[in-house]
């Protein structure tokens, strides 16, 4: 093997990918790559331009000129910092508007092509835990460990709502939140390019009723077993 190990973590919104990935990475001394942040960054770019969300040709042009910089995090308390064309947009990519529009941008060919290249470049030397929707299937199909993290939609919506309360964010009605999560799942799973899918060799972890610590423990365990044999 000419690179360090890679762990791929895929799954739907609210499954716990970001939280779990950051802490698994720290526990194993690996870096954390949040690919969702990259799709959010390009969505923010389009929303702040004069280009409409379905104008694929002009979006292709916009993203081809974009300079996207991510600081890969090596600490669980440090979420990834995102810089686009010289501007720090770390906070700006987490708004409800970006969340509602991101799937439509992430379905476009030019957007996926550019980000796929950048992700694979960052992963060239390995030594990272990457999270997203298509990591095990497309970005790092040779990853040593693949996890498909999931939970029922009700559980995922409850987690998101709890998160909004603790972070003092504006809360969204529970039914509405559940509906938006479900719509994004359907959209992400049914697009033609690199849809969200469990890789055939991925281990599915259903996390309903599991604490964050229990999920981390399981993944770290799986990794250790794999690398001690
Ligand atoms: O954190 P949350 O699950 O809400 O979403 P995210 O991981 O930040 O991803 C936002 C969106 O980016 C997803 O709903 C997908 O449309 C897209 N995405 C993707 O298409 N492929 C990836 N590898 C990661 C994210
Ligand atoms: O990245 P993704 O959208 O998959 O999920 P996340 O942002 O890591 O997690 C969503 C919320 O669920 C966070 O507030 C986590 O603290 C919480 N969570 C939980 O309560 N129990 C778990 N087993 C995993 C996550």
PDB file of C-alpha atoms and ligand atoms in Angstrom:
ATOM      1  CA  UNK A   1       0.000   0.000   0.000  1.00  0.00           C
ATOM      2  CA  UNK A   2       1.461   3.367  -0.999  1.00  0.00           C
ATOM      3  CA  UNK A   3      -0.647   5.504   1.316  1.00  0.00           C
ATOM      4  CA  UNK A   4      -1.932   5.614   4.918  1.00  0.00           C
ATOM      5  CA  UNK A   5      -5.393   4.182   5.696  1.00  0.00           C
ATOM      6  CA  UNK A   6      -8.666   5.843   4.758  1.00  0.00           C
ATOM      7  CA  UNK A   7     -12.000   5.431   6.525  1.00  0.00           C
ATOM      8  CA  UNK A   8     -15.116   6.314   4.497  1.00  0.00           C
ATOM      9  CA  UNK A   9     -18.272   7.355   6.331  1.00  0.00           C
ATOM     10  CA  UNK A  10     -21.433   7.882   4.300  1.00  0.00           C
ATOM     11  CA  UNK A  11     -25.075   8.273   5.186  1.00  0.00           C
ATOM     12  CA  UNK A  12     -28.095  10.583   5.237  1.00  0.00           C
ATOM     13  CA  UNK A  13     -28.499  13.954   7.002  1.00  0.00           C
ATOM     14  CA  UNK A  14     -28.446  13.821  10.794  1.00  0.00           C
ATOM     15  CA  UNK A  15     -27.039  10.298  11.005  1.00  0.00           C
ATOM     16  CA  UNK A  16     -24.136  11.634  13.082  1.00  0.00           C
ATOM     17  CA  UNK A  17     -21.449  11.665  10.379  1.00  0.00           C
ATOM     18  CA  UNK A  18     -19.754  14.949  11.280  1.00  0.00           C
ATOM     19  CA  UNK A  19     -19.744  14.436  15.031  1.00  0.00           C
ATOM     20  CA  UNK A  20     -18.621  10.827  14.845  1.00  0.00           C
ATOM     21  CA  UNK A  21     -16.067  11.384  12.064  1.00  0.00           C
ATOM     22  CA  UNK A  22     -14.325  14.211  13.904  1.00  0.00           C
ATOM     23  CA  UNK A  23     -13.949  12.140  17.044  1.00  0.00           C
ATOM     24  CA  UNK A  24     -12.978   8.893  15.330  1.00  0.00           C
ATOM     25  CA  UNK A  25     -10.317  10.815  13.414  1.00  0.00           C
ATOM     26  CA  UNK A  26      -8.925  12.320  16.609  1.00  0.00           C
ATOM     27  CA  UNK A  27      -8.968   8.945  18.400  1.00  0.00           C
ATOM     28  CA  UNK A  28      -7.000   7.283  15.607  1.00  0.00           C
ATOM     29  CA  UNK A  29      -4.690  10.181  14.764  1.00  0.00           C
ATOM     30  CA  UNK A  30      -6.208  10.747  11.338  1.00  0.00           C
ATOM     31  CA  UNK A  31      -7.428  13.916   9.625  1.00  0.00           C
ATOM     32  CA  UNK A  32     -11.111  14.694   9.059  1.00  0.00           C
ATOM     33  CA  UNK A  33     -12.458  15.573   5.607  1.00  0.00           C
ATOM     34  CA  UNK A  34     -16.025  16.971   5.518  1.00  0.00           C
ATOM     35  CA  UNK A  35     -17.070  16.769   1.863  1.00  0.00           C
ATOM     36  CA  UNK A  36     -20.576  18.117   2.609  1.00  0.00           C
ATOM     37  CA  UNK A  37     -18.913  21.411   3.546  1.00  0.00           C
ATOM     38  CA  UNK A  38     -17.518  21.595   0.008  1.00  0.00           C
ATOM     39  CA  UNK A  39     -20.941  21.178  -1.621  1.00  0.00           C
ATOM     40  CA  UNK A  40     -22.308  23.744   0.817  1.00  0.00           C
ATOM     41  CA  UNK A  41     -19.525  26.178  -0.145  1.00  0.00           C
ATOM     42  CA  UNK A  42     -20.393  25.985  -3.842  1.00  0.00           C
ATOM     43  CA  UNK A  43     -24.087  26.356  -3.006  1.00  0.00           C
ATOM     44  CA  UNK A  44     -23.292  29.508  -1.055  1.00  0.00           C
ATOM     45  CA  UNK A  45     -21.271  30.749  -4.046  1.00  0.00           C
ATOM     46  CA  UNK A  46     -24.177  30.264  -6.452  1.00  0.00           C
ATOM     47  CA  UNK A  47     -26.732  31.798  -4.066  1.00  0.00           C
ATOM     48  CA  UNK A  48     -24.528  34.882  -3.792  1.00  0.00           C
ATOM     49  CA  UNK A  49     -24.088  35.311  -7.519  1.00  0.00           C
ATOM     50  CA  UNK A  50     -26.523  36.441 -10.195  1.00  0.00           C
ATOM     51  CA  UNK A  51     -26.670  32.898 -11.534  1.00  0.00           C
ATOM     52  CA  UNK A  52     -29.849  30.876 -11.131  1.00  0.00           C
ATOM     53  CA  UNK A  53     -29.688  27.466  -9.464  1.00  0.00           C
ATOM     54  CA  UNK A  54     -30.595  25.551 -12.617  1.00  0.00           C
ATOM     55  CA  UNK A  55     -28.228  27.356 -14.992  1.00  0.00           C
ATOM     56  CA  UNK A  56     -25.740  24.497 -15.162  1.00  0.00           C
ATOM     57  CA  UNK A  57     -23.515  26.082 -17.786  1.00  0.00           C
ATOM     58  CA  UNK A  58     -22.920  29.262 -15.812  1.00  0.00           C
ATOM     59  CA  UNK A  59     -22.545  27.318 -12.571  1.00  0.00           C
ATOM     60  CA  UNK A  60     -19.890  25.192 -14.269  1.00  0.00           C
ATOM     61  CA  UNK A  61     -18.053  28.394 -15.152  1.00  0.00           C
ATOM     62  CA  UNK A  62     -18.391  29.784 -11.618  1.00  0.00           C
ATOM     63  CA  UNK A  63     -17.004  26.658  -9.958  1.00  0.00           C
ATOM     64  CA  UNK A  64     -14.186  26.213 -12.451  1.00  0.00           C
ATOM     65  CA  UNK A  65     -12.868  29.621 -11.366  1.00  0.00           C
ATOM     66  CA  UNK A  66     -13.505  29.071  -7.654  1.00  0.00           C
ATOM     67  CA  UNK A  67     -10.627  28.763  -5.190  1.00  0.00           C
ATOM     68  CA  UNK A  68     -11.904  26.541  -2.381  1.00  0.00           C
ATOM     69  CA  UNK A  69      -9.647  25.989   0.623  1.00  0.00           C
ATOM     70  CA  UNK A  70     -10.496  23.647   3.486  1.00  0.00           C
ATOM     71  CA  UNK A  71      -8.485  23.234   6.643  1.00  0.00           C
ATOM     72  CA  UNK A  72      -8.625  19.532   7.397  1.00  0.00           C
ATOM     73  CA  UNK A  73      -9.297  19.254  11.113  1.00  0.00           C
ATOM     74  CA  UNK A  74      -7.257  17.091  13.492  1.00  0.00           C
ATOM     75  CA  UNK A  75      -9.193  17.971  16.658  1.00  0.00           C
ATOM     76  CA  UNK A  76     -12.812  17.073  17.559  1.00  0.00           C
ATOM     77  CA  UNK A  77     -13.571  20.595  18.811  1.00  0.00           C
ATOM     78  CA  UNK A  78     -12.331  22.219  15.645  1.00  0.00           C
ATOM     79  CA  UNK A  79     -14.803  21.957  12.812  1.00  0.00           C
ATOM     80  CA  UNK A  80     -13.439  22.424   9.342  1.00  0.00           C
ATOM     81  CA  UNK A  81     -12.768  26.030   8.282  1.00  0.00           C
ATOM     82  CA  UNK A  82     -13.929  26.889   4.800  1.00  0.00           C
ATOM     83  CA  UNK A  83     -12.433  29.649   2.697  1.00  0.00           C
ATOM     84  CA  UNK A  84     -13.787  30.513  -0.740  1.00  0.00           C
ATOM     85  CA  UNK A  85     -12.057  32.994  -3.040  1.00  0.00           C
ATOM     86  CA  UNK A  86     -10.286  34.489  -0.034  1.00  0.00           C
ATOM     87  CA  UNK A  87     -13.379  34.835   2.151  1.00  0.00           C
ATOM     88  CA  UNK A  88     -13.969  32.831   5.337  1.00  0.00           C
ATOM     89  CA  UNK A  89     -17.447  31.326   4.887  1.00  0.00           C
ATOM     90  CA  UNK A  90     -17.267  28.735   7.686  1.00  0.00           C
ATOM     91  CA  UNK A  91     -20.471  29.965   9.355  1.00  0.00           C
ATOM     92  CA  UNK A  92     -22.265  31.075   6.203  1.00  0.00           C
ATOM     93  CA  UNK A  93     -22.534  27.561   4.735  1.00  0.00           C
ATOM     94  CA  UNK A  94     -24.680  26.319   7.646  1.00  0.00           C
ATOM     95  CA  UNK A  95     -27.764  28.472   7.078  1.00  0.00           C
ATOM     96  CA  UNK A  96     -31.195  26.869   6.452  1.00  0.00           C
ATOM     97  CA  UNK A  97     -31.210  28.393   2.952  1.00  0.00           C
ATOM     98  CA  UNK A  98     -27.954  26.684   1.968  1.00  0.00           C
ATOM     99  CA  UNK A  99     -29.254  23.450   3.505  1.00  0.00           C
ATOM    100  CA  UNK A 100     -32.437  23.621   1.419  1.00  0.00           C
ATOM    101  CA  UNK A 101     -30.602  24.301  -1.865  1.00  0.00           C
ATOM    102  CA  UNK A 102     -27.461  22.181  -1.531  1.00  0.00           C
ATOM    103  CA  UNK A 103     -28.878  18.961  -3.026  1.00  0.00           C
ATOM    104  CA  UNK A 104     -29.783  20.685  -6.289  1.00  0.00           C
ATOM    105  CA  UNK A 105     -26.248  22.034  -6.682  1.00  0.00           C
ATOM    106  CA  UNK A 106     -24.664  18.740  -5.592  1.00  0.00           C
ATOM    107  CA  UNK A 107     -26.519  16.911  -8.386  1.00  0.00           C
ATOM    108  CA  UNK A 108     -24.740  18.894 -11.129  1.00  0.00           C
ATOM    109  CA  UNK A 109     -21.994  17.267 -13.158  1.00  0.00           C
ATOM    110  CA  UNK A 110     -19.440  20.089 -13.216  1.00  0.00           C
ATOM    111  CA  UNK A 111     -19.786  20.629  -9.480  1.00  0.00           C
ATOM    112  CA  UNK A 112     -19.252  16.942  -8.659  1.00  0.00           C
ATOM    113  CA  UNK A 113     -16.365  16.609 -11.097  1.00  0.00           C
ATOM    114  CA  UNK A 114     -14.446  19.526  -9.629  1.00  0.00           C
ATOM    115  CA  UNK A 115     -15.005  18.455  -6.021  1.00  0.00           C
ATOM    116  CA  UNK A 116     -14.234  14.802  -6.712  1.00  0.00           C
ATOM    117  CA  UNK A 117     -10.820  15.799  -8.089  1.00  0.00           C
ATOM    118  CA  UNK A 118     -10.086  18.031  -5.128  1.00  0.00           C
ATOM    119  CA  UNK A 119     -11.173  15.362  -2.614  1.00  0.00           C
ATOM    120  CA  UNK A 120      -9.057  12.673  -4.237  1.00  0.00           C
ATOM    121  CA  UNK A 121      -6.079  15.003  -4.294  1.00  0.00           C
ATOM    122  CA  UNK A 122      -6.408  15.684  -0.578  1.00  0.00           C
ATOM    123  CA  UNK A 123      -6.692  11.959   0.067  1.00  0.00           C
ATOM    124  CA  UNK A 124      -3.690  10.965  -2.023  1.00  0.00           C
ATOM    125  CA  UNK A 125      -1.505  10.251   1.000  1.00  0.00           C
ATOM    126  CA  UNK A 126      -4.392   8.771   3.031  1.00  0.00           C
ATOM    127  CA  UNK A 127      -4.456   9.143   6.785  1.00  0.00           C
ATOM    128  CA  UNK A 128      -7.960  10.484   6.897  1.00  0.00           C
ATOM    129  CA  UNK A 129     -11.585   9.857   7.752  1.00  0.00           C
ATOM    130  CA  UNK A 130     -13.777  11.269   5.000  1.00  0.00           C
ATOM    131  CA  UNK A 131     -17.532  11.746   5.354  1.00  0.00           C
ATOM    132  CA  UNK A 132     -20.218  12.410   2.771  1.00  0.00           C
ATOM    133  CA  UNK A 133     -22.625  10.543   0.516  1.00  0.00           C
ATOM    134  CA  UNK A 134     -20.374   8.935  -2.118  1.00  0.00           C
ATOM    135  CA  UNK A 135     -17.059   8.423  -0.328  1.00  0.00           C
ATOM    136  CA  UNK A 136     -17.127   4.611  -0.242  1.00  0.00           C
ATOM    137  CA  UNK A 137     -18.691   4.309  -3.693  1.00  0.00           C
ATOM    138  CA  UNK A 138     -16.851   6.987  -5.724  1.00  0.00           C
ATOM    139  CA  UNK A 139     -14.324   9.170  -3.916  1.00  0.00           C
ATOM    140  CA  UNK A 140     -12.300   6.478  -2.141  1.00  0.00           C
ATOM    141  CA  UNK A 141     -13.584   3.124  -3.420  1.00  0.00           C
ATOM    142  CA  UNK A 142     -10.408   1.518  -2.030  1.00  0.00           C
ATOM    143  CA  UNK A 143     -10.904   2.800   1.523  1.00  0.00           C
ATOM    144  CA  UNK A 144      -9.810   0.236   4.116  1.00  0.00           C
ATOM    145  CA  UNK A 145     -12.961   0.656   6.205  1.00  0.00           C
ATOM    146  CA  UNK A 146     -16.368   1.798   4.956  1.00  0.00           C
ATOM    147  CA  UNK A 147     -19.240   2.679   7.246  1.00  0.00           C
ATOM    148  CA  UNK A 148     -22.783   3.497   6.179  1.00  0.00           C
ATOM    149  CA  UNK A 149     -24.167   5.437   9.130  1.00  0.00           C
ATOM    150  CA  UNK A 150     -27.918   5.788   9.377  1.00  0.00           C
ATOM    151  CA  UNK A 151     -30.934   6.226  11.666  1.00  0.00           C
ATOM    152  CA  UNK A 152     -34.686   6.547  11.214  1.00  0.00           C
ATOM    153  CA  UNK A 153     -35.849   9.889   9.843  1.00  0.00           C
ATOM    154  CA  UNK A 154     -37.702  10.684  13.078  1.00  0.00           C
ATOM    155  CA  UNK A 155     -34.555  10.139  15.119  1.00  0.00           C
ATOM    156  CA  UNK A 156     -32.487  12.267  12.748  1.00  0.00           C
ATOM    157  CA  UNK A 157     -35.014  15.119  12.835  1.00  0.00           C
ATOM    158  CA  UNK A 158     -35.077  14.984  16.659  1.00  0.00           C
ATOM    159  CA  UNK A 159     -31.282  15.232  16.750  1.00  0.00           C
ATOM    160  CA  UNK A 160     -31.298  18.223  14.435  1.00  0.00           C
ATOM    161  CA  UNK A 161     -33.965  19.948  16.493  1.00  0.00           C
ATOM    162  CA  UNK A 162     -32.060  19.350  19.719  1.00  0.00           C
ATOM    163  CA  UNK A 163     -28.967  20.763  18.046  1.00  0.00           C
ATOM    164  CA  UNK A 164     -30.808  23.944  17.004  1.00  0.00           C
ATOM    165  CA  UNK A 165     -32.033  24.445  20.562  1.00  0.00           C
ATOM    166  CA  UNK A 166     -28.626  23.960  22.173  1.00  0.00           C
ATOM    167  CA  UNK A 167     -26.946  26.240  19.637  1.00  0.00           C
ATOM    168  CA  UNK A 168     -29.603  28.922  20.144  1.00  0.00           C
ATOM    169  CA  UNK A 169     -30.502  28.802  16.481  1.00  0.00           C
ATOM    170  CA  UNK A 170     -33.911  29.615  15.128  1.00  0.00           C
ATOM    171  CA  UNK A 171     -35.863  26.358  15.396  1.00  0.00           C
ATOM    172  CA  UNK A 172     -37.892  24.838  12.578  1.00  0.00           C
ATOM    173  CA  UNK A 173     -41.212  23.075  13.202  1.00  0.00           C
ATOM    174  CA  UNK A 174     -40.582  19.332  13.747  1.00  0.00           C
ATOM    175  CA  UNK A 175     -42.873  18.143  10.926  1.00  0.00           C
ATOM    176  CA  UNK A 176     -41.267  20.627   8.558  1.00  0.00           C
ATOM    177  CA  UNK A 177     -37.766  19.560   9.580  1.00  0.00           C
ATOM    178  CA  UNK A 178     -38.619  15.904   9.047  1.00  0.00           C
ATOM    179  CA  UNK A 179     -40.093  16.687   5.634  1.00  0.00           C
ATOM    180  CA  UNK A 180     -36.996  18.643   4.535  1.00  0.00           C
ATOM    181  CA  UNK A 181     -34.637  15.871   5.682  1.00  0.00           C
ATOM    182  CA  UNK A 182     -36.693  13.282   3.834  1.00  0.00           C
ATOM    183  CA  UNK A 183     -36.773  15.348   0.645  1.00  0.00           C
ATOM    184  CA  UNK A 184     -33.008  15.760   0.725  1.00  0.00           C
ATOM    185  CA  UNK A 185     -32.523  11.995   1.262  1.00  0.00           C
ATOM    186  CA  UNK A 186     -34.734  11.196  -1.730  1.00  0.00           C
ATOM    187  CA  UNK A 187     -32.990  13.761  -3.917  1.00  0.00           C
ATOM    188  CA  UNK A 188     -29.481  12.635  -2.889  1.00  0.00           C
ATOM    189  CA  UNK A 189     -30.329   8.945  -3.415  1.00  0.00           C
ATOM    190  CA  UNK A 190     -31.929   9.387  -6.822  1.00  0.00           C
ATOM    191  CA  UNK A 191     -29.609  11.740  -8.693  1.00  0.00           C
ATOM    192  CA  UNK A 192     -27.859  10.215 -11.693  1.00  0.00           C
ATOM    193  CA  UNK A 193     -24.252  11.023 -10.726  1.00  0.00           C
ATOM    194  CA  UNK A 194     -22.797   9.384  -7.615  1.00  0.00           C
ATOM    195  CA  UNK A 195     -26.062   8.986  -5.691  1.00  0.00           C
ATOM    196  CA  UNK A 196     -26.010   8.310  -1.955  1.00  0.00           C
ATOM    197  CA  UNK A 197     -25.685   4.556  -1.638  1.00  0.00           C
ATOM    198  CA  UNK A 198     -24.236   2.017   0.752  1.00  0.00           C
ATOM    199  CA  UNK A 199     -21.159   0.513  -0.905  1.00  0.00           C
ATOM    200  CA  UNK A 200     -21.424  -3.287  -1.196  1.00  0.00           C
ATOM    201  CA  UNK A 201     -18.458  -3.675   1.158  1.00  0.00           C
ATOM    202  CA  UNK A 202     -19.632  -1.051   3.682  1.00  0.00           C
ATOM    203  CA  UNK A 203     -20.781  -1.927   7.182  1.00  0.00           C
ATOM    204  CA  UNK A 204     -24.189  -0.466   7.977  1.00  0.00           C
ATOM    205  CA  UNK A 205     -24.601   1.037  11.447  1.00  0.00           C
ATOM    206  CA  UNK A 206     -28.152   1.913  12.468  1.00  0.00           C
ATOM    207  CA  UNK A 207     -27.724   4.400  15.295  1.00  0.00           C
ATOM    208  CA  UNK A 208     -31.249   4.765  16.717  1.00  0.00           C
ATOM    209  CA  UNK A 209     -30.866   4.505  20.481  1.00  0.00           C
ATOM    210  CA  UNK A 210     -27.068   4.615  20.379  1.00  0.00           C
ATOM    211  CA  UNK A 211     -25.075   7.396  22.025  1.00  0.00           C
ATOM    212  CA  UNK A 212     -22.337   9.177  20.127  1.00  0.00           C
ATOM    213  CA  UNK A 213     -19.776   7.428  22.330  1.00  0.00           C
ATOM    214  CA  UNK A 214     -21.179   3.997  21.468  1.00  0.00           C
ATOM    215  CA  UNK A 215     -21.013   4.718  17.742  1.00  0.00           C
ATOM    216  CA  UNK A 216     -17.419   5.987  17.984  1.00  0.00           C
ATOM    217  CA  UNK A 217     -16.451   2.934  20.023  1.00  0.00           C
ATOM    218  CA  UNK A 218     -17.867   0.588  17.372  1.00  0.00           C
ATOM    219  CA  UNK A 219     -16.042   2.247  14.505  1.00  0.00           C
ATOM    220  CA  UNK A 220     -12.724   2.449  16.360  1.00  0.00           C
ATOM    221  CA  UNK A 221     -13.145  -1.229  17.242  1.00  0.00           C
ATOM    222  CA  UNK A 222     -13.834  -2.205  13.625  1.00  0.00           C
ATOM    223  CA  UNK A 223     -10.753  -0.280  12.534  1.00  0.00           C
ATOM    224  CA  UNK A 224      -8.522  -1.912  15.133  1.00  0.00           C
ATOM    225  CA  UNK A 225      -9.749  -5.413  14.278  1.00  0.00           C
ATOM    226  CA  UNK A 226      -9.115  -4.786  10.614  1.00  0.00           C
ATOM    227  CA  UNK A 227      -5.592  -3.539  11.198  1.00  0.00           C
ATOM    228  CA  UNK A 228      -4.468  -6.132  13.693  1.00  0.00           C
ATOM    229  CA  UNK A 229      -5.219  -9.059  11.412  1.00  0.00           C
TER     230      UNK A 229
HETATM  231  O1  LIG B   1     -24.633  17.639   7.582  1.00  0.00           O
HETATM  232  P1  LIG B   1     -25.727  17.248   6.646  1.00  0.00           P
HETATM  233  O2  LIG B   1     -25.956  15.778   6.652  1.00  0.00           O
HETATM  234  O3  LIG B   1     -26.945  18.050   6.768  1.00  0.00           O
HETATM  235  O4  LIG B   1     -25.242  17.538   5.177  1.00  0.00           O
HETATM  236  P2  LIG B   1     -23.788  17.611   4.582  1.00  0.00           P
HETATM  237  O5  LIG B   1     -23.024  16.382   4.903  1.00  0.00           O
HETATM  238  O6  LIG B   1     -23.217  18.915   4.951  1.00  0.00           O
HETATM  239  O7  LIG B   1     -24.116  17.547   3.035  1.00  0.00           O
HETATM  240  C1  LIG B   1     -24.920  18.521   2.407  1.00  0.00           C
HETATM  241  C2  LIG B   1     -25.354  18.027   1.041  1.00  0.00           C
HETATM  242  O8  LIG B   1     -24.219  17.947   0.188  1.00  0.00           O
HETATM  243  C3  LIG B   1     -26.009  16.656   0.987  1.00  0.00           C
HETATM  244  O9  LIG B   1     -27.395  16.691   1.248  1.00  0.00           O
HETATM  245  C4  LIG B   1     -25.713  16.247  -0.464  1.00  0.00           C
HETATM  246  O10 LIG B   1     -26.648  16.814  -1.369  1.00  0.00           O
HETATM  247  C5  LIG B   1     -24.371  16.904  -0.738  1.00  0.00           C
HETATM  248  N1  LIG B   1     -23.247  15.965  -0.621  1.00  0.00           N
HETATM  249  C6  LIG B   1     -22.983  15.130  -1.693  1.00  0.00           C
HETATM  250  O11 LIG B   1     -23.726  15.142  -2.671  1.00  0.00           O
HETATM  251  N2  LIG B   1     -21.904  14.300  -1.680  1.00  0.00           N
HETATM  252  C7  LIG B   1     -21.086  14.265  -0.617  1.00  0.00           C
HETATM  253  N3  LIG B   1     -20.024  13.461  -0.640  1.00  0.00           N
HETATM  254  C8  LIG B   1     -21.350  15.089   0.504  1.00  0.00           C
HETATM  255  C9  LIG B   1     -22.447  15.930   0.477  1.00  0.00           C
HETATM  256  O1  LIG B   2     -23.198  15.001   9.835  1.00  0.00           O
HETATM  257  P1  LIG B   2     -24.582  14.459  10.015  1.00  0.00           P
HETATM  258  O2  LIG B   2     -25.620  15.297   9.390  1.00  0.00           O
HETATM  259  O3  LIG B   2     -24.711  13.036   9.606  1.00  0.00           O
HETATM  260  O4  LIG B   2     -24.869  14.454  11.575  1.00  0.00           O
HETATM  261  P2  LIG B   2     -24.226  15.323  12.752  1.00  0.00           P
HETATM  262  O5  LIG B   2     -24.313  16.765  12.397  1.00  0.00           O
HETATM  263  O6  LIG B   2     -22.915  14.788  13.143  1.00  0.00           O
HETATM  264  O7  LIG B   2     -25.205  14.957  13.958  1.00  0.00           O
HETATM  265  C1  LIG B   2     -26.485  15.558  14.085  1.00  0.00           C
HETATM  266  C2  LIG B   2     -26.804  15.715  15.561  1.00  0.00           C
HETATM  267  O8  LIG B   2     -27.098  14.435  16.145  1.00  0.00           O
HETATM  268  C3  LIG B   2     -25.675  16.307  16.388  1.00  0.00           C
HETATM  269  O9  LIG B   2     -26.217  17.284  17.253  1.00  0.00           O
HETATM  270  C4  LIG B   2     -25.156  15.120  17.186  1.00  0.00           C
HETATM  271  O10 LIG B   2     -24.665  15.532  18.449  1.00  0.00           O
HETATM  272  C5  LIG B   2     -26.388  14.252  17.346  1.00  0.00           C
HETATM  273  N1  LIG B   2     -26.131  12.813  17.491  1.00  0.00           N
HETATM  274  C6  LIG B   2     -26.733  12.063  18.501  1.00  0.00           C
HETATM  275  O11 LIG B   2     -27.471  12.643  19.290  1.00  0.00           O
HETATM  276  N2  LIG B   2     -26.525  10.707  18.638  1.00  0.00           N
HETATM  277  C7  LIG B   2     -25.739  10.055  17.771  1.00  0.00           C
HETATM  278  N3  LIG B   2     -25.542   8.728  17.915  1.00  0.00           N
HETATM  279  C8  LIG B   2     -25.119  10.784  16.720  1.00  0.00           C
HETATM  280  C9  LIG B   2     -25.348  12.163  16.609  1.00  0.00           C
END
